Amino acid sequence: MHSHAVLLMSCPDQKGITAAVTDFVFKRGGNIVDAAQHADEEAGAFFMRIEWELSGFAISPQDIAGEFRPLAERFGMSWEIYLTGAPVKTAVFVSRQLHCLHDLLFRYKAGQLPHARISLIVSNHHDAEPLARQWGIDFLHTPVFPDTKPQAEAAQLAALHEKGVELVVLARYHQILTEEFIRHYPQRIINIHHSFLPAFVGGDPYSRAHRKGVKLIGATSHYVIPALDEGPIIEQDTARISHRHAVKDLVEIGQDLERVVLYRAVRWHLERKILSYANKTVIFG
Amino acid sequence: MHSHAVLLMSCPDQKGITAAVTDFVFKRGGNIVDAAQHADEEAGAFFMRIEWELSGFAISPQDIAGEFRPLAERFGMSWEIYLTGAPVKTAVFVSRQLHCLHDLLFRYKAGQLPHARISLIVSNHHDAEPLARQWGIDFLHTPVFPDTKPQAEAAQLAALHEKGVELVVLARYHQILTEEFIRHYPQRIINIHHSFLPAFVGGDPYSRAHRKGVKLIGATSHYVIPALDEGPIIEQDTARISHRHAVKDLVEIGQDLERVVLYRAVRWHLERKILSYANKTVIFG
Amino acid sequence: MHSHAVLLMSCPDQKGITAAVTDFVFKRGGNIVDAAQHADEEAGAFFMRIEWELSGFAISPQDIAGEFRPLAERFGMSWEIYLTGAPVKTAVFVSRQLHCLHDLLFRYKAGQLPHARISLIVSNHHDAEPLARQWGIDFLHTPVFPDTKPQAEAAQLAALHEKGVELVVLARYHQILTEEFIRHYPQRIINIHHSFLPAFVGGDPYSRAHRKGVKLIGATSHYVIPALDEGPIIEQDTARISHRHAVKDLVEIGQDLERVVLYRAVRWHLERKILSYANKTVIFG
Amino acid sequence: MHSHAVLLMSCPDQKGITAAVTDFVFKRGGNIVDAAQHADEEAGAFFMRIEWELSGFAISPQDIAGEFRPLAERFGMSWEIYLTGAPVKTAVFVSRQLHCLHDLLFRYKAGQLPHARISLIVSNHHDAEPLARQWGIDFLHTPVFPDTKPQAEAAQLAALHEKGVELVVLARYHQILTEEFIRHYPQRIINIHHSFLPAFVGGDPYSRAHRKGVKLIGATSHYVIPALDEGPIIEQDTARISHRHAVKDLVEIGQDLERVVLYRAVRWHLERKILSYANKTVIFG
């Protein structure tokens, strides 16, 4: 049962877009519950998010896109319409460090991720298995070694497709996904990287931050693209450290950042608040 | 010369507001450059800010309000329309501590307050006089003693009116304005208070914060109403302190907060981004 | 098995304290692993924390205090010597909201509270019982109604004493402890309050923060004294909110603050880094 | 007139250092006003800062180093002894953006840099000249073009030496100093870089941050070494931005960071709170 429709769109900046889109909704009896827009003057681009109630809307959900298309074409839009209400099937990938998974599951149970249904936990290790069992979530163990990655990814993709998973969350999954895998989930794989990107791309960022002597550490959530740690950044945060902190302290302080930075990204994605363009994101607040 | 119009409005939440307002602008040839809205479900209230270009708009600036009125009445709006382009005449009141004044003037010169014209500096002391002279801004000295406050305020109001001042900024002005004075500038006097309100209302907040042993100090900018330090909060920020900081350190750290917290409030006011209701503010980002 | 000794002391500021104390340790073969001091010039007070290895120390642990006493008396010190190594038996009190308990238990298991042994979970509700069972920690259910508080507290104290509990953590325990109860655990009950104290003392701080229209919310951990929410503040933090956040959003954002602000306080207490004086705390970093 | 002595030292971690150093001071009648230490277990290194009053100290200031040397050699220390009281002659280098210079001068006048005497402002442009004149500080204009850099640096060094400058502050000086120049001021040139290093080393960091789509921007103060933007980091801070901010907004928000991040570094240097080792800094709080 869908309750709201959300339109996310971008197009060249031009006169009359806001009015045309709001008009489209209003004329068909839709009650607009949220509308936000952004114009990037430097890029000459316009972005909009509009959300309306489906109750009382003159068109049935499956026909909205078709009816909207002429307007979209007139303005040269890139666009997507999402229907909210039905939870988004989500898989969480994790290796041995469980703090992000633990945090997401607690929030999920507490009702902080109302738009998600966590259907599957995938890991190349067994550490997360008891947690999955305890929460009654299916667990898939796919060991990954250099020569078994293709089989592992095939097994993962099969499970994802079987369950109809629409969003993949890498909650400290320490394996690099292949381009082939990523192609199945464009802008639908969210990773947490334990540094303030673009600083410390790649492995072992806390040790490198310690060696460099930075005074703040960070965490970054982003969509996954084939280039490692280079996808559109969704959210970042930093925390103060000092010379008194050893690497293990950085790991601990950083984990507190990772938890919230990953959670916010997942939540905003599920609320259809994120629009990607030019390898960056617009986050509608 | 006005370039943009800004409508700020609030009304009971109901169907069709966004569409009706954007339609009003679009039908008359206005190019919407920014539109933002907010619905407070608990209060059943709706808020909107919409900004459009006057160039090409079918109605002349002085007639917009009249033409908009029927629509406003239909939805039961509280509303104001501002025309941007002509700078807002602004007076800054200060006592002996000049860090906020100094900061505002530097930003003003650097082009960070393009919508303001700082026309007058008012003080109950002489400390700010050289600064005013150096920047070529008129200075009014109005000493305030318990029995001379009425005369002081009369002189201040006379000067404000003579110069057509529309915004009063209290940049660490250590005198309490009378209700009578405030009535001349409703929602148009911005104060900086050197605490995280509602903690430490009134005098000497840094000493009281030190005595209390708080681990963060704050600053708050707000509109002035007759009840002391109780007006709608516009912006706040905090900074970490520790037991190692004496009161004078709190003063110094706090001044860095005061500068930016006051500046942001003044800037947002000038950009017509602040809407007040229920003794709170909506800040359109 | 104790491994380190920690001396925490305060006294009137005077010449020669640092040298006398370090000398006391060094002369007896103690290897100082950390020493920190602070002088509060306004109060004329001096504070010191010194930690040394017991291995190779000439005096046996139980005799250190006796041997140190003459020096302490010479300088007029308030002081305590702690022996680390043996974990501190800790009880966590909670009502229906479990986020802080959950967080503490996860960190405990992850090795982030190495100086604690969590021996007991106490609640006036049953919500936390499955969590206690799952982690293998004893659970005491003590319903509290206006007329049963004395019996409830008697049962709680009996259980605490039986288990040798030395630290009580109120992880969102929504009952006010009696002065009688508090007297059993001076400076050894840590509470988390869900506001930036001294703002919003007492009940329902998030609703009151929302009504007030503050732009940041906070959380405060403090030692419990008979005056409600007035004990020495240990740690605080704030997070930015906006008009877009309803009360339930404040609750959620605030919970992220509460978790870390409570955790830090518990950890610092266990590491013997907190010294209280004048209803404030010195936190040795 | 010197009032305090400050010893900054590092050495391999070993037993008895703290006691030996405090003893050295105490035996000669010195009143220790601050002592702090840090052991880096991973590196096996020990760091200490100790500050004592010279009044009543048995050795005259110029003889302290000689008397301390045997102790230093016994423990294999790298060390320096500073005498406070006489202000440190300081030069500020700047190009066309004056916000950091303006900020430092205001703080200097307000008494926030009591250990400095700002003796000279150096620039490759004329923009700062009126400010220098207004504050009564000597101004040196040294235009820098690719083929005139040697002459420019020679003129700068001559002026610095003539005035006895001991600290050089690069307050947005957009020229790269030669290795030869830097050799004259080892660990005594402080630069402000307008990014969160190691991200965005080199030119135009705000544009690159905007293009990358980061959600926070930063500023970093560091000692200058021949490798560009690679010297020991002294202080960093970050501020939140969003897709709504254009490059010019990043510049403006970043300037608020740069001001405080540079100021803190200069102040800590002057208070002799910074110890460098392994291309990092220990900041004694």
mmCIF file of N, CA, C and O in Angstrom, chain D residues 2 54 57 59-69 81 83:
data_model
loop_
_atom_site.group_PDB
_atom_site.id
_atom_site.type_symbol
_atom_site.label_atom_id
_atom_site.label_comp_id
_atom_site.label_asym_id
_atom_site.label_seq_id
_atom_site.Cartn_x
_atom_site.Cartn_y
_atom_site.Cartn_z
ATOM 1 N N HIS D 2 62.366 38.379 32.461
ATOM 2 C CA HIS D 2 61.757 37.063 32.330
ATOM 3 C C HIS D 2 61.067 36.683 33.626
ATOM 4 O O HIS D 2 61.555 36.971 34.704
ATOM 5 N N LEU D 54 60.589 31.986 37.897
ATOM 6 C CA LEU D 54 62.007 32.298 38.051
ATOM 7 C C LEU D 54 62.267 33.047 39.348
ATOM 8 O O LEU D 54 63.378 32.991 39.887
ATOM 9 N N PHE D 57 64.204 31.375 42.128
ATOM 10 C CA PHE D 57 64.946 30.232 41.585
ATOM 11 C C PHE D 57 66.444 30.487 41.793
ATOM 12 O O PHE D 57 66.943 31.597 41.581
ATOM 13 N N ILE D 59 69.161 29.627 40.269
ATOM 14 C CA ILE D 59 70.090 29.841 39.155
ATOM 15 C C ILE D 59 69.612 31.012 38.316
ATOM 16 O O ILE D 59 68.411 31.174 38.118
ATOM 17 N N SER D 60 70.523 31.794 37.802
ATOM 18 C CA SER D 60 70.102 32.911 36.954
ATOM 19 C C SER D 60 69.699 32.359 35.584
ATOM 20 O O SER D 60 70.220 31.334 35.140
ATOM 21 N N PRO D 61 68.754 33.033 34.924
ATOM 22 C CA PRO D 61 68.176 32.526 33.671
ATOM 23 C C PRO D 61 69.227 32.022 32.676
ATOM 24 O O PRO D 61 69.056 30.942 32.101
ATOM 25 N N GLN D 62 70.299 32.788 32.483
ATOM 26 C CA GLN D 62 71.233 32.388 31.432
ATOM 27 C C GLN D 62 72.011 31.119 31.790
ATOM 28 O O GLN D 62 72.643 30.506 30.928
ATOM 29 N N ASP D 63 71.977 30.708 33.061
ATOM 30 C CA ASP D 63 72.729 29.514 33.465
ATOM 31 C C ASP D 63 71.880 28.242 33.549
ATOM 32 O O ASP D 63 72.409 27.155 33.803
ATOM 33 N N ILE D 64 70.583 28.373 33.365
ATOM 34 C CA ILE D 64 69.709 27.208 33.561
ATOM 35 C C ILE D 64 70.068 26.079 32.597
ATOM 36 O O ILE D 64 70.222 24.924 32.996
ATOM 37 N N ALA D 65 70.222 26.437 31.318
ATOM 38 C CA ALA D 65 70.491 25.405 30.310
ATOM 39 C C ALA D 65 71.752 24.619 30.656
ATOM 40 O O ALA D 65 71.782 23.381 30.599
ATOM 41 N N GLY D 66 72.800 25.342 31.024
ATOM 42 C CA GLY D 66 74.056 24.674 31.349
ATOM 43 C C GLY D 66 73.894 23.716 32.522
ATOM 44 O O GLY D 66 74.417 22.596 32.514
ATOM 45 N N GLU D 67 73.157 24.132 33.501
ATOM 46 C CA GLU D 67 72.986 23.315 34.694
ATOM 47 C C GLU D 67 72.090 22.103 34.411
ATOM 48 O O GLU D 67 72.234 21.049 35.032
ATOM 49 N N PHE D 68 71.157 22.290 33.456
ATOM 50 C CA PHE D 68 70.228 21.199 33.151
ATOM 51 C C PHE D 68 70.876 20.134 32.255
ATOM 52 O O PHE D 68 70.452 18.977 32.254
ATOM 53 N N ARG D 69 71.897 20.535 31.493
ATOM 54 C CA ARG D 69 72.461 19.655 30.455
ATOM 55 C C ARG D 69 72.817 18.246 30.939
ATOM 56 O O ARG D 69 72.448 17.256 30.286
ATOM 57 N N ILE D 81 64.816 25.119 26.540
ATOM 58 C CA ILE D 81 64.302 25.898 27.668
ATOM 59 C C ILE D 81 63.986 27.299 27.157
ATOM 60 O O ILE D 81 64.826 27.940 26.516
ATOM 61 N N LEU D 83 62.424 31.208 28.087
ATOM 62 C CA LEU D 83 62.144 32.151 29.169
ATOM 63 C C LEU D 83 60.991 33.030 28.722
ATOM 64 O O LEU D 83 61.047 33.623 27.646
#
